[in-house]
mmCIF file with all atom_site columns, C-alpha atoms in Angstrom:
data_model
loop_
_atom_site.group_PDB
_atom_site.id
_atom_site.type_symbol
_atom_site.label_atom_id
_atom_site.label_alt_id
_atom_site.label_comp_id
_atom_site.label_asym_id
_atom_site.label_entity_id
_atom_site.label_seq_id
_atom_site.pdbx_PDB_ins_code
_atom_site.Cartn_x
_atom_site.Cartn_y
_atom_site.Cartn_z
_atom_site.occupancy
_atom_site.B_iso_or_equiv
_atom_site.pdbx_formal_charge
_atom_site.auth_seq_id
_atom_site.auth_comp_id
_atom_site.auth_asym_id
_atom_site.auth_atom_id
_atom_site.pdbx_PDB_model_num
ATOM 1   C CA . UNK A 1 1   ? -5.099  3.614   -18.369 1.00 0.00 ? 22  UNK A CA 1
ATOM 2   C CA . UNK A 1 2   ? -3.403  0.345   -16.989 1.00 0.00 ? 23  UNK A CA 1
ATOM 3   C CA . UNK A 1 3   ? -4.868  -2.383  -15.952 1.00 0.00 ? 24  UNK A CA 1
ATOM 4   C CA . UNK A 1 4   ? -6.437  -2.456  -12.540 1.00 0.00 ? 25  UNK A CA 1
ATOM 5   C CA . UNK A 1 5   ? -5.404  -5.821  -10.474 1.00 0.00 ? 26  UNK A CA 1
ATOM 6   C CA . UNK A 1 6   ? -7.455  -6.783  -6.839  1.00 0.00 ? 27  UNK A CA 1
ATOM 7   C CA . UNK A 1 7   ? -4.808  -8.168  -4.642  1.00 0.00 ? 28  UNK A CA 1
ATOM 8   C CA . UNK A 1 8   ? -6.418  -11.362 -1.967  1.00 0.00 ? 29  UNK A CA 1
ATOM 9   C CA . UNK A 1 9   ? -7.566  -9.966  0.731   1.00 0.00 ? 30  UNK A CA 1
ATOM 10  C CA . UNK A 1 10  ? -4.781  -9.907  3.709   1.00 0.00 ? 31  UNK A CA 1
ATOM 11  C CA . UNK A 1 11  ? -3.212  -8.402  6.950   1.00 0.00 ? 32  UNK A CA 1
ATOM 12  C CA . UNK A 1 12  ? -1.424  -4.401  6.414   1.00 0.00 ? 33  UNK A CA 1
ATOM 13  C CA . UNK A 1 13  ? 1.382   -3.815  7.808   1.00 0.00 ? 34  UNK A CA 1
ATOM 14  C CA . UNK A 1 14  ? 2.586   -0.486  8.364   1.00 0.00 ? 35  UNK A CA 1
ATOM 15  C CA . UNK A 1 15  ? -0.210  1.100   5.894   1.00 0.00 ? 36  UNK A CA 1
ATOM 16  C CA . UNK A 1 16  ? 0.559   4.772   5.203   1.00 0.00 ? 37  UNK A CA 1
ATOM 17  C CA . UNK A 1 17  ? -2.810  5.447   2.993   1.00 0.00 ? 38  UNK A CA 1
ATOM 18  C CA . UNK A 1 18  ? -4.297  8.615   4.613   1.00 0.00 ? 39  UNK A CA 1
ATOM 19  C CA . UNK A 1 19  ? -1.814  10.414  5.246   1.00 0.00 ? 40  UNK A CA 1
ATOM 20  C CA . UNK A 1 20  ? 1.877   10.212  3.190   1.00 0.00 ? 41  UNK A CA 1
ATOM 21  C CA . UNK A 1 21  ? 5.134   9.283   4.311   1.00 0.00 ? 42  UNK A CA 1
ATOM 22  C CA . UNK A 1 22  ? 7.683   11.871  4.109   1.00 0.00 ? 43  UNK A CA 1
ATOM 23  C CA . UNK A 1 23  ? 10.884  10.999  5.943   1.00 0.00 ? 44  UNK A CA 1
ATOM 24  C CA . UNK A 1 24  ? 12.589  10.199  2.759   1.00 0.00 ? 45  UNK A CA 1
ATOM 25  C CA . UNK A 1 25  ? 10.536  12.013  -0.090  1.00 0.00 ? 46  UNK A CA 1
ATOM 26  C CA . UNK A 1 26  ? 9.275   15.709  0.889   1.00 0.00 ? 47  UNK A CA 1
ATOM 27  C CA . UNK A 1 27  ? 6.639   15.246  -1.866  1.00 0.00 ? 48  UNK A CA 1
ATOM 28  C CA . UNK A 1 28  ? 5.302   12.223  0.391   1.00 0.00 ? 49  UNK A CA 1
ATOM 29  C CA . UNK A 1 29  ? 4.990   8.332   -0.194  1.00 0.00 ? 50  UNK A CA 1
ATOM 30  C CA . UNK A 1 30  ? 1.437   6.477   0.479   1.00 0.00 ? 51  UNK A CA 1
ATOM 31  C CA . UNK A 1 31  ? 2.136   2.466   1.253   1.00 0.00 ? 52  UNK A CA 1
ATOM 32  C CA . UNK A 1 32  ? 1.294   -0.646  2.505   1.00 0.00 ? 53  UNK A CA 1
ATOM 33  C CA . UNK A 1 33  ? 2.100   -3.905  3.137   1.00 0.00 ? 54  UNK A CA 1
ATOM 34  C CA . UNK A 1 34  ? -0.331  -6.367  2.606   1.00 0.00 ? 55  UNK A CA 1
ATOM 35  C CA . UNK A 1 35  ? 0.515   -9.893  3.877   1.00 0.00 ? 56  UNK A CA 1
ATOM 36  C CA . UNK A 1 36  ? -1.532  -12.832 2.546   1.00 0.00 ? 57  UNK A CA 1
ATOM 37  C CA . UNK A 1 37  ? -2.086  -16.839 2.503   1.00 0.00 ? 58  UNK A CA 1
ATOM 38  C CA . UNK A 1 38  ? 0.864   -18.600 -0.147  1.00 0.00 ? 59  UNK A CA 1
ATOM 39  C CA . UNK A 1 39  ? -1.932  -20.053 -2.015  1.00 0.00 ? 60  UNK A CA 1
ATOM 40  C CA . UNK A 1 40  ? -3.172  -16.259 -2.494  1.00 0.00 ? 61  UNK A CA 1
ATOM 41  C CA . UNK A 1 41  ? 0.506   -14.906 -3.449  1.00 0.00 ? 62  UNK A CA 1
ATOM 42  C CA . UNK A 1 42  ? 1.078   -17.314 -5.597  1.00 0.00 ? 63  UNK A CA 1
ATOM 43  C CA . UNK A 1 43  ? -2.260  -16.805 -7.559  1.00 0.00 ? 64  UNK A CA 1
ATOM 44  C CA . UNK A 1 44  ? -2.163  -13.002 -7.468  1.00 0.00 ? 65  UNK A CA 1
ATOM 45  C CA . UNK A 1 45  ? 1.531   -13.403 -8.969  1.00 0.00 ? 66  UNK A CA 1
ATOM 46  C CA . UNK A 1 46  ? 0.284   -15.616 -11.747 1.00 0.00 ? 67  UNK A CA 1
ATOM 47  C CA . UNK A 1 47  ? -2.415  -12.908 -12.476 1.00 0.00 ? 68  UNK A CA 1
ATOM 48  C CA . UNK A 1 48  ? 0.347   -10.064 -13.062 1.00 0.00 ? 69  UNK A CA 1
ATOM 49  C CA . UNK A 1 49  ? 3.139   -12.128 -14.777 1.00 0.00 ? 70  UNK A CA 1
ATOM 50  C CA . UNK A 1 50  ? 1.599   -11.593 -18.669 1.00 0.00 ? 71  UNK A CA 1
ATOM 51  C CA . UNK A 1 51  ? 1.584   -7.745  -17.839 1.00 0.00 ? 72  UNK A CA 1
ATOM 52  C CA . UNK A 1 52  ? 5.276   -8.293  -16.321 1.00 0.00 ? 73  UNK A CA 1
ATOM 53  C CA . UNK A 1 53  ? 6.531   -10.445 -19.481 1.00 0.00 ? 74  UNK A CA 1
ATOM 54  C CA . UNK A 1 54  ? 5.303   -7.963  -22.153 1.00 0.00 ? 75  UNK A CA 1
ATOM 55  C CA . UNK A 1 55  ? 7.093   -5.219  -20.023 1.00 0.00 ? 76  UNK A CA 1
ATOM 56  C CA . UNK A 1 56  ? 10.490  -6.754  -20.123 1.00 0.00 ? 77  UNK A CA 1
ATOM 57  C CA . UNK A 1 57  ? 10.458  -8.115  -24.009 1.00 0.00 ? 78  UNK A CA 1
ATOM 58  C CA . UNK A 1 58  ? 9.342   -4.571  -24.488 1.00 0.00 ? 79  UNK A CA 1
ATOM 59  C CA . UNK A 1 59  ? 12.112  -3.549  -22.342 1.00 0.00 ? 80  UNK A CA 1
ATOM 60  C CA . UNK A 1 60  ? 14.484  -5.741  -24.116 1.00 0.00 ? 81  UNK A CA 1
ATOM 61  C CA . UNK A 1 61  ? 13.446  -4.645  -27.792 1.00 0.00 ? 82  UNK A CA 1
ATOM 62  C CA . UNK A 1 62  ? 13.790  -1.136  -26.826 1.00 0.00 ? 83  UNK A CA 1
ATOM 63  C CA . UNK A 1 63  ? 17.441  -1.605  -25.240 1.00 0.00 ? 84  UNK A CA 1
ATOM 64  C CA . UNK A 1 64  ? 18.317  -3.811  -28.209 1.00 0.00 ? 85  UNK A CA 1
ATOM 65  C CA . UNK A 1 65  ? 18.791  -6.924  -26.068 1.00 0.00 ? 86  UNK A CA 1
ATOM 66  C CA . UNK A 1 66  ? 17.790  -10.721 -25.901 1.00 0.00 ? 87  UNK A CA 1
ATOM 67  C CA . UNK A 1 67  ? 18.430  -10.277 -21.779 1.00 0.00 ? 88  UNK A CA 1
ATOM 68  C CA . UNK A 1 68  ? 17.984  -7.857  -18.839 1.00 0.00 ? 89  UNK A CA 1
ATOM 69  C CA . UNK A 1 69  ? 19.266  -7.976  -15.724 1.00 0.00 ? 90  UNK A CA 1
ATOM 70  C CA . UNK A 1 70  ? 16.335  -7.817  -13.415 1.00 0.00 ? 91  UNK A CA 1
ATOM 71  C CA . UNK A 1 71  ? 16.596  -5.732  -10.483 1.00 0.00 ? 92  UNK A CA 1
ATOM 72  C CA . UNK A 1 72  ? 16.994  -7.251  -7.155  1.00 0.00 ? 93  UNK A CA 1
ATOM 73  C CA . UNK A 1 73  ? 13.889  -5.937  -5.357  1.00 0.00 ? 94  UNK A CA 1
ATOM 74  C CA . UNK A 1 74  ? 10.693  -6.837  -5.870  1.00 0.00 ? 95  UNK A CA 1
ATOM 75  C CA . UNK A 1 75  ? 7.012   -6.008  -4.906  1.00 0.00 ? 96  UNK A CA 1
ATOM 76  C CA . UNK A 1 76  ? 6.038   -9.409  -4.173  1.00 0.00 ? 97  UNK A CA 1
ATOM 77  C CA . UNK A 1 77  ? 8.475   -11.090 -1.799  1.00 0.00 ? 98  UNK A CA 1
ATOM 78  C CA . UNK A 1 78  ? 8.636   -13.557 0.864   1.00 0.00 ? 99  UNK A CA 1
ATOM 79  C CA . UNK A 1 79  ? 9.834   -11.974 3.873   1.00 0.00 ? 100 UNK A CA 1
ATOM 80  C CA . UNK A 1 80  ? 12.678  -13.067 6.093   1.00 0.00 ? 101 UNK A CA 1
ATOM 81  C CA . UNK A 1 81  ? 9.880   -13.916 8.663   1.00 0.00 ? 102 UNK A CA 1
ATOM 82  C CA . UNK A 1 82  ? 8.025   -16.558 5.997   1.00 0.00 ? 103 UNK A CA 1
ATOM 83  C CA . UNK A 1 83  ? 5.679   -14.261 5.214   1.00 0.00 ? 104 UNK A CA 1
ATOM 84  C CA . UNK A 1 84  ? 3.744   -13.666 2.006   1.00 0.00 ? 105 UNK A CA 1
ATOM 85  C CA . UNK A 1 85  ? 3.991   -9.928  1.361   1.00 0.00 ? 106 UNK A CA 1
ATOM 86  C CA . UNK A 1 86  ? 2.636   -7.549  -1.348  1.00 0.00 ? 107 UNK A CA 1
ATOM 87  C CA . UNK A 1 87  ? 3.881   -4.270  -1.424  1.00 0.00 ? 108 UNK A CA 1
ATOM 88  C CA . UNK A 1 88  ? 2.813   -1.564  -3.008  1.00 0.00 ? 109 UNK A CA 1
ATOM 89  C CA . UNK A 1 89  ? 3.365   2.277   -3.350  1.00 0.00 ? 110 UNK A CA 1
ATOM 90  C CA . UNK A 1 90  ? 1.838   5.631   -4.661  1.00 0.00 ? 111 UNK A CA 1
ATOM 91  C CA . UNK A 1 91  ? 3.621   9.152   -4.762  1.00 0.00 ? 112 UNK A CA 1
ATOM 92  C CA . UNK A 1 92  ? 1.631   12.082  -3.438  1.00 0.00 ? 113 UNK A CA 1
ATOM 93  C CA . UNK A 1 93  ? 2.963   14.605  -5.821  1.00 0.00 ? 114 UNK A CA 1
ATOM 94  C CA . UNK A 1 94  ? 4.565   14.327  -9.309  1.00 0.00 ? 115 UNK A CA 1
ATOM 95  C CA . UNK A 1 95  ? 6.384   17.207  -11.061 1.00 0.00 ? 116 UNK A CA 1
ATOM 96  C CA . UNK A 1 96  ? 6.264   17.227  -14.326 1.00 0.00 ? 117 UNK A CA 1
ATOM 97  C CA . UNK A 1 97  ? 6.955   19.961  -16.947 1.00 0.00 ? 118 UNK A CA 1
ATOM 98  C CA . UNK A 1 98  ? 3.885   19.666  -19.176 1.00 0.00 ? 119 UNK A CA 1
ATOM 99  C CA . UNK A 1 99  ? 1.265   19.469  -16.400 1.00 0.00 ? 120 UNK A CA 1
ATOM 100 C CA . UNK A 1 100 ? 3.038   20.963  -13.263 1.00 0.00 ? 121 UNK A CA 1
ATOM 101 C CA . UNK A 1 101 ? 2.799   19.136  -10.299 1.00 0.00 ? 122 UNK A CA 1
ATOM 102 C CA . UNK A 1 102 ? 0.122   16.140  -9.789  1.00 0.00 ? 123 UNK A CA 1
ATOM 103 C CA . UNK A 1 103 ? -0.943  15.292  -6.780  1.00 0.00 ? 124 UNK A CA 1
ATOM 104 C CA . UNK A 1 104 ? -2.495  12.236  -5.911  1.00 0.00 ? 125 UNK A CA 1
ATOM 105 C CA . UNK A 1 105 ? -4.295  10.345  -2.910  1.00 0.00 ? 126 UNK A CA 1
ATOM 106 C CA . UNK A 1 106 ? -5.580  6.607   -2.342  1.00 0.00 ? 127 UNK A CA 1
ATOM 107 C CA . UNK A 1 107 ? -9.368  5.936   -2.863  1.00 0.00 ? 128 UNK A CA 1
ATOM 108 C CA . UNK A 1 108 ? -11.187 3.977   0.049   1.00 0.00 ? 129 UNK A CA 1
ATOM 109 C CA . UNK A 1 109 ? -14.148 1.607   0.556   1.00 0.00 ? 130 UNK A CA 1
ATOM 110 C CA . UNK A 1 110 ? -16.233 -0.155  2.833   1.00 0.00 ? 131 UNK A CA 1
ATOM 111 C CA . UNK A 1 111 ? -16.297 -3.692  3.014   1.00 0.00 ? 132 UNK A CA 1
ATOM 112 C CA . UNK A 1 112 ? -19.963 -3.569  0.942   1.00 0.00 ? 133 UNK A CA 1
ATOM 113 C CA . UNK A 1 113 ? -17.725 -1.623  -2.114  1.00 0.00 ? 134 UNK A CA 1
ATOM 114 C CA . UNK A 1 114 ? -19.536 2.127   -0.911  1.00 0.00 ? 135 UNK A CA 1
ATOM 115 C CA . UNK A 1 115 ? -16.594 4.601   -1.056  1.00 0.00 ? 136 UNK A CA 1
ATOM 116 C CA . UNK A 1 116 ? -15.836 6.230   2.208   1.00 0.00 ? 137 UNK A CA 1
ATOM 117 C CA . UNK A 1 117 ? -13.235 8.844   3.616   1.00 0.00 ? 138 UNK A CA 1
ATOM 118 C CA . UNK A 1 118 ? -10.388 7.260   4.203   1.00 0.00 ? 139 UNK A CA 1
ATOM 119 C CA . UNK A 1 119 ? -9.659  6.345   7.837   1.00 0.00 ? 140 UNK A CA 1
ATOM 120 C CA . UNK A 1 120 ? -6.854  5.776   9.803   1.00 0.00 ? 141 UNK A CA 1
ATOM 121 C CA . UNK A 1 121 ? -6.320  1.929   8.324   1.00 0.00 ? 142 UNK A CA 1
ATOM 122 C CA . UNK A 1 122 ? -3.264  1.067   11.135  1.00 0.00 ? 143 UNK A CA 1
ATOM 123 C CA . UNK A 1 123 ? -1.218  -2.649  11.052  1.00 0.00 ? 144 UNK A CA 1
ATOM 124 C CA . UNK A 1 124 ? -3.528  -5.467  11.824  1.00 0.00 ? 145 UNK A CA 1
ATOM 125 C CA . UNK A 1 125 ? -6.414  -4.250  9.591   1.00 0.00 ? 146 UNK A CA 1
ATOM 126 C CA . UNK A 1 126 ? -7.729  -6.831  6.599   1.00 0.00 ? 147 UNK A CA 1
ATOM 127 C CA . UNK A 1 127 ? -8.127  -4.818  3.542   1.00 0.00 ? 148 UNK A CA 1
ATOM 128 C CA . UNK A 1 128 ? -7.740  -5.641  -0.290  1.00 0.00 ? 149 UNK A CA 1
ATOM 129 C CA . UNK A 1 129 ? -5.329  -3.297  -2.792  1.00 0.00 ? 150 UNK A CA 1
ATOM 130 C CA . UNK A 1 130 ? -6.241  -1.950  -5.688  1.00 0.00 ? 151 UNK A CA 1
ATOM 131 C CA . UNK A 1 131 ? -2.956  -1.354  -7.475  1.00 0.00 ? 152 UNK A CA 1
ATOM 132 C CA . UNK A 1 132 ? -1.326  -1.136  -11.278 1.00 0.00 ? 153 UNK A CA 1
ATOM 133 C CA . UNK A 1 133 ? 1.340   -2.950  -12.671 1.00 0.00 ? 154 UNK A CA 1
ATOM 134 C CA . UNK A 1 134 ? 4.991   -0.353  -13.366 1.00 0.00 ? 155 UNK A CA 1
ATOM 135 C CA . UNK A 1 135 ? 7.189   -1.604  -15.136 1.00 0.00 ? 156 UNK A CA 1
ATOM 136 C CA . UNK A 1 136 ? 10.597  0.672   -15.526 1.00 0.00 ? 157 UNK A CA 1
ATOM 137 C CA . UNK A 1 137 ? 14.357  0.084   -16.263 1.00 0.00 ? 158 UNK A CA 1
ATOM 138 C CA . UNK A 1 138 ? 17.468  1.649   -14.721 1.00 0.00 ? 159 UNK A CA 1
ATOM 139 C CA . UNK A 1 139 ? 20.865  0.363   -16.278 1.00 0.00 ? 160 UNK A CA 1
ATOM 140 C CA . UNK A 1 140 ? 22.649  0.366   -12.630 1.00 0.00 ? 161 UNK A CA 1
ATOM 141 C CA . UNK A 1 141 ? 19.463  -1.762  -11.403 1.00 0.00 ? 162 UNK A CA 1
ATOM 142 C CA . UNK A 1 142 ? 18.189  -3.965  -14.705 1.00 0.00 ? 163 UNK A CA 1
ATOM 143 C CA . UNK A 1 143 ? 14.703  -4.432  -15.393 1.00 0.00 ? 164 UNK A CA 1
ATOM 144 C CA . UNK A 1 144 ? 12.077  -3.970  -12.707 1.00 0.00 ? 165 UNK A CA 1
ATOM 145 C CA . UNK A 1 145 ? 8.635   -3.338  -11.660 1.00 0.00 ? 166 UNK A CA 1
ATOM 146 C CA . UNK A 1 146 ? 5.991   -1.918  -9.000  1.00 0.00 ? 167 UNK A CA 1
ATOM 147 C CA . UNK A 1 147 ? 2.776   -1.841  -8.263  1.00 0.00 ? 168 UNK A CA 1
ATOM 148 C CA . UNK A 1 148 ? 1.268   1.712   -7.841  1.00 0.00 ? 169 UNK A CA 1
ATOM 149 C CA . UNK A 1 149 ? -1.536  1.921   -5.076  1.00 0.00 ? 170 UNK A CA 1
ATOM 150 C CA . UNK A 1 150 ? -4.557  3.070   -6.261  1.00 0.00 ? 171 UNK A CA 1
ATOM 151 C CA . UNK A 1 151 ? -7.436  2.257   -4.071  1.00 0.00 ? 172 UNK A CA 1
ATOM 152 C CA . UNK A 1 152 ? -8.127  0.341   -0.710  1.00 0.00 ? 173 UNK A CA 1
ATOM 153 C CA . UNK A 1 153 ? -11.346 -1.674  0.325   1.00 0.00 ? 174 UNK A CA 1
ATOM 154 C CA . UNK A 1 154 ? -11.376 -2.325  4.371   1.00 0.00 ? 175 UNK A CA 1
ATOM 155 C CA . UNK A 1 155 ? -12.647 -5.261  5.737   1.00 0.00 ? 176 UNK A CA 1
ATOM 156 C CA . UNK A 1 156 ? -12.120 -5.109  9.035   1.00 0.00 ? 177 UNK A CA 1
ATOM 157 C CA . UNK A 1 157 ? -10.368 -1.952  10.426  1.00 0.00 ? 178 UNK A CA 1
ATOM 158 C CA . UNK A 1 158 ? -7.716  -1.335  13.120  1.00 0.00 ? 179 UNK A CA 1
ATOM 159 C CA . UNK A 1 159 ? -7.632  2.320   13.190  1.00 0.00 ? 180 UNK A CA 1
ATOM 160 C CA . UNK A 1 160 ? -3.695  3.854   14.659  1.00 0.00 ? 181 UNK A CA 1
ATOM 161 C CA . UNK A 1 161 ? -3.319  6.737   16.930  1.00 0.00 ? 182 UNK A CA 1
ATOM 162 C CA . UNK A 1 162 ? -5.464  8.620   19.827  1.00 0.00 ? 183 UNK A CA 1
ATOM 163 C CA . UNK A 1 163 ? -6.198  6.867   23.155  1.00 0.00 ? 184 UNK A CA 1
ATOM 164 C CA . UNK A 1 164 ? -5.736  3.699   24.384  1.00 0.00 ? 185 UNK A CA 1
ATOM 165 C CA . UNK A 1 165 ? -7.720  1.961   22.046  1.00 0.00 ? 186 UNK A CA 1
ATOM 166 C CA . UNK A 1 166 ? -4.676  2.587   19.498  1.00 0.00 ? 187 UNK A CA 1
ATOM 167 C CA . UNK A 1 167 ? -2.590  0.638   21.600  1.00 0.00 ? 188 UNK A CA 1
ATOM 168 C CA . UNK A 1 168 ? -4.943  -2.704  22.331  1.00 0.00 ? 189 UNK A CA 1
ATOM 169 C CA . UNK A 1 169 ? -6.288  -1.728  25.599  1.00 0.00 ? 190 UNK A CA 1
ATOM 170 C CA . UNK A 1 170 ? -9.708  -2.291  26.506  1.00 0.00 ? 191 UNK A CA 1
ATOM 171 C CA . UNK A 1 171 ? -11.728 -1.624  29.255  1.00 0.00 ? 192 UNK A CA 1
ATOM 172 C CA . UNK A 1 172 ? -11.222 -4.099  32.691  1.00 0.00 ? 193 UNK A CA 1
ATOM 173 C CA . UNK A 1 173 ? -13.894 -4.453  35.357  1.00 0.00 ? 194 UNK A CA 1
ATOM 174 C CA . UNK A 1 174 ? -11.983 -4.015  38.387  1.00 0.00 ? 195 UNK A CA 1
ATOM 175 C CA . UNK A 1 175 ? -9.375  -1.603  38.308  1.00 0.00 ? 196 UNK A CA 1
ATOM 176 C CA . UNK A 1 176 ? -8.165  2.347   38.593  1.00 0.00 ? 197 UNK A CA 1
ATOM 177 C CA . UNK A 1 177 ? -10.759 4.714   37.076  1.00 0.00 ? 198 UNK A CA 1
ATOM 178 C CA . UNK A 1 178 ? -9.433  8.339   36.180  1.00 0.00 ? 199 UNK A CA 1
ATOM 179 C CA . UNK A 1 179 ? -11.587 11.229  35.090  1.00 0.00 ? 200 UNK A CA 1
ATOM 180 C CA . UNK A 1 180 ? -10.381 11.464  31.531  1.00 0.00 ? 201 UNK A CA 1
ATOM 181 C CA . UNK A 1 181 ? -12.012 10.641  28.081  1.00 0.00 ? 202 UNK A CA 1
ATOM 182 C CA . UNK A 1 182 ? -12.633 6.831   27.431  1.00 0.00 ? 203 UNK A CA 1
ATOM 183 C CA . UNK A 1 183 ? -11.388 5.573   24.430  1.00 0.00 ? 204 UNK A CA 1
ATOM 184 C CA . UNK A 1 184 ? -14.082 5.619   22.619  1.00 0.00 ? 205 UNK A CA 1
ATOM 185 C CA . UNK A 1 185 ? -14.758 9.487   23.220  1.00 0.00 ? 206 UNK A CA 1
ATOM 186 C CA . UNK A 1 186 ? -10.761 10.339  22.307  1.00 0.00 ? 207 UNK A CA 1
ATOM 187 C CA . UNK A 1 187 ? -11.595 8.545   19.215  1.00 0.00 ? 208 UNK A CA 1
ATOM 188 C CA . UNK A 1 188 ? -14.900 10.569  18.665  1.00 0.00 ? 209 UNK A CA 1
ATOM 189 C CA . UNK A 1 189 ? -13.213 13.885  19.847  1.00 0.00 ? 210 UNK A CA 1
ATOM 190 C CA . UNK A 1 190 ? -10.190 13.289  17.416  1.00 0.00 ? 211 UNK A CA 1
ATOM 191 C CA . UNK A 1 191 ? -12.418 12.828  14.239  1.00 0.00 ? 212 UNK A CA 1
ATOM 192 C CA . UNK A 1 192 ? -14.570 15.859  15.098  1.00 0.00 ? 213 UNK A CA 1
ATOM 193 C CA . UNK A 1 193 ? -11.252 17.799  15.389  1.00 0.00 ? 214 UNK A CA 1
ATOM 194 C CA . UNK A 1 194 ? -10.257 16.535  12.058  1.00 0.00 ? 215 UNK A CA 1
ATOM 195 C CA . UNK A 1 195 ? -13.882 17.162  10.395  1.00 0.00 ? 216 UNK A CA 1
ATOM 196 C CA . UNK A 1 196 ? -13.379 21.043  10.808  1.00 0.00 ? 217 UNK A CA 1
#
């Protein structure tokens, strides 16, 4: 098994962990991106760049090569916007033709390290990544890597979907009262919909 790295704790952005993305991959894509302090990028990169180096003089010895050509994308970036980012990604299925197909989800814990089912972690929430180091090589692309999403802990949840409360409302004093569900309960009734 590869080594397990704990990315800083930081900000998701568009997290797809319960629930995989399949616009552009039928089997289904889990994500997120995490973004985090520079002093935390930069120390979480130093952390990964042994694993990285032996991958590309491996890379290198295999292709019978002193150089790659590194591909131009990369899981750690800064972002047009100046922000740190981390990025990383697990496939829901995997075909292969000794095993058949594998499919495969994205653990999830509490901010005290208990593991939970995972909820519906939306943008804004502070979590921490569990994720592997990938490192692969296409000759149209050079020498690459990603990070493969293995767990979640969440700090402090922001949960997407159902109500008003998905959007940032919150109750006001004075106002128009209807004779629907409060957040709260569209929250409550959503989950007990789920659990059966």
């Amino acid at each position: 098994m590869s080594k397990v790295y704990t990315t800083p704790k930081g900000t998701a952005v568009w997290p797809r962990i319960d629930t995989p993305d399949t616009k552009f991959d039928e089997d289904g894509l889990f994500s997120c991106k995490l973004h985090v302090s520079e002093g935390d990028f930069k120390a979480f990169e130093a952390q990964l760049n042994n694993e990285i180096e032996a991958g590309y003089k491996a890379e290198c010895a295999k292709q019978g090569k002193d150089k790659l050509r590194m591909a131009p994308s990369k899981p750690l970036r800064i972002t047009d916007e100046g922000d740190y980012e981390i990025f990383a990604k697990q496939k829901a299925k995997v075909h292969t033709k000794s095993k058949g197909t594998l499919e495969f989800s994205v653990a999830a814990y509490d901010s005290q390290g208990k593991k939970i089912a995972t909820p519906k972690i939306g943008s804004g929430s502070t979590i921490k990544m569990a994720v592997e180091v990938n490192t692969w090589f296409v000759p149209s692309q050079g020498f690459g890597y990603t990070l493969r999403l293995r767990a979640v802990q969440v700090i402090d949840l922001v949960e997407y979907g159902g109500g008003g409360g998905g959007f940032g409302f919150g109750a006001e004093e004075d106002g128009y009262v209807g004779e629907g569900e409060s957040f709260n309960d569209t929250f409550k009734s959503n989950d007990e919909a789920e659990a059966t």
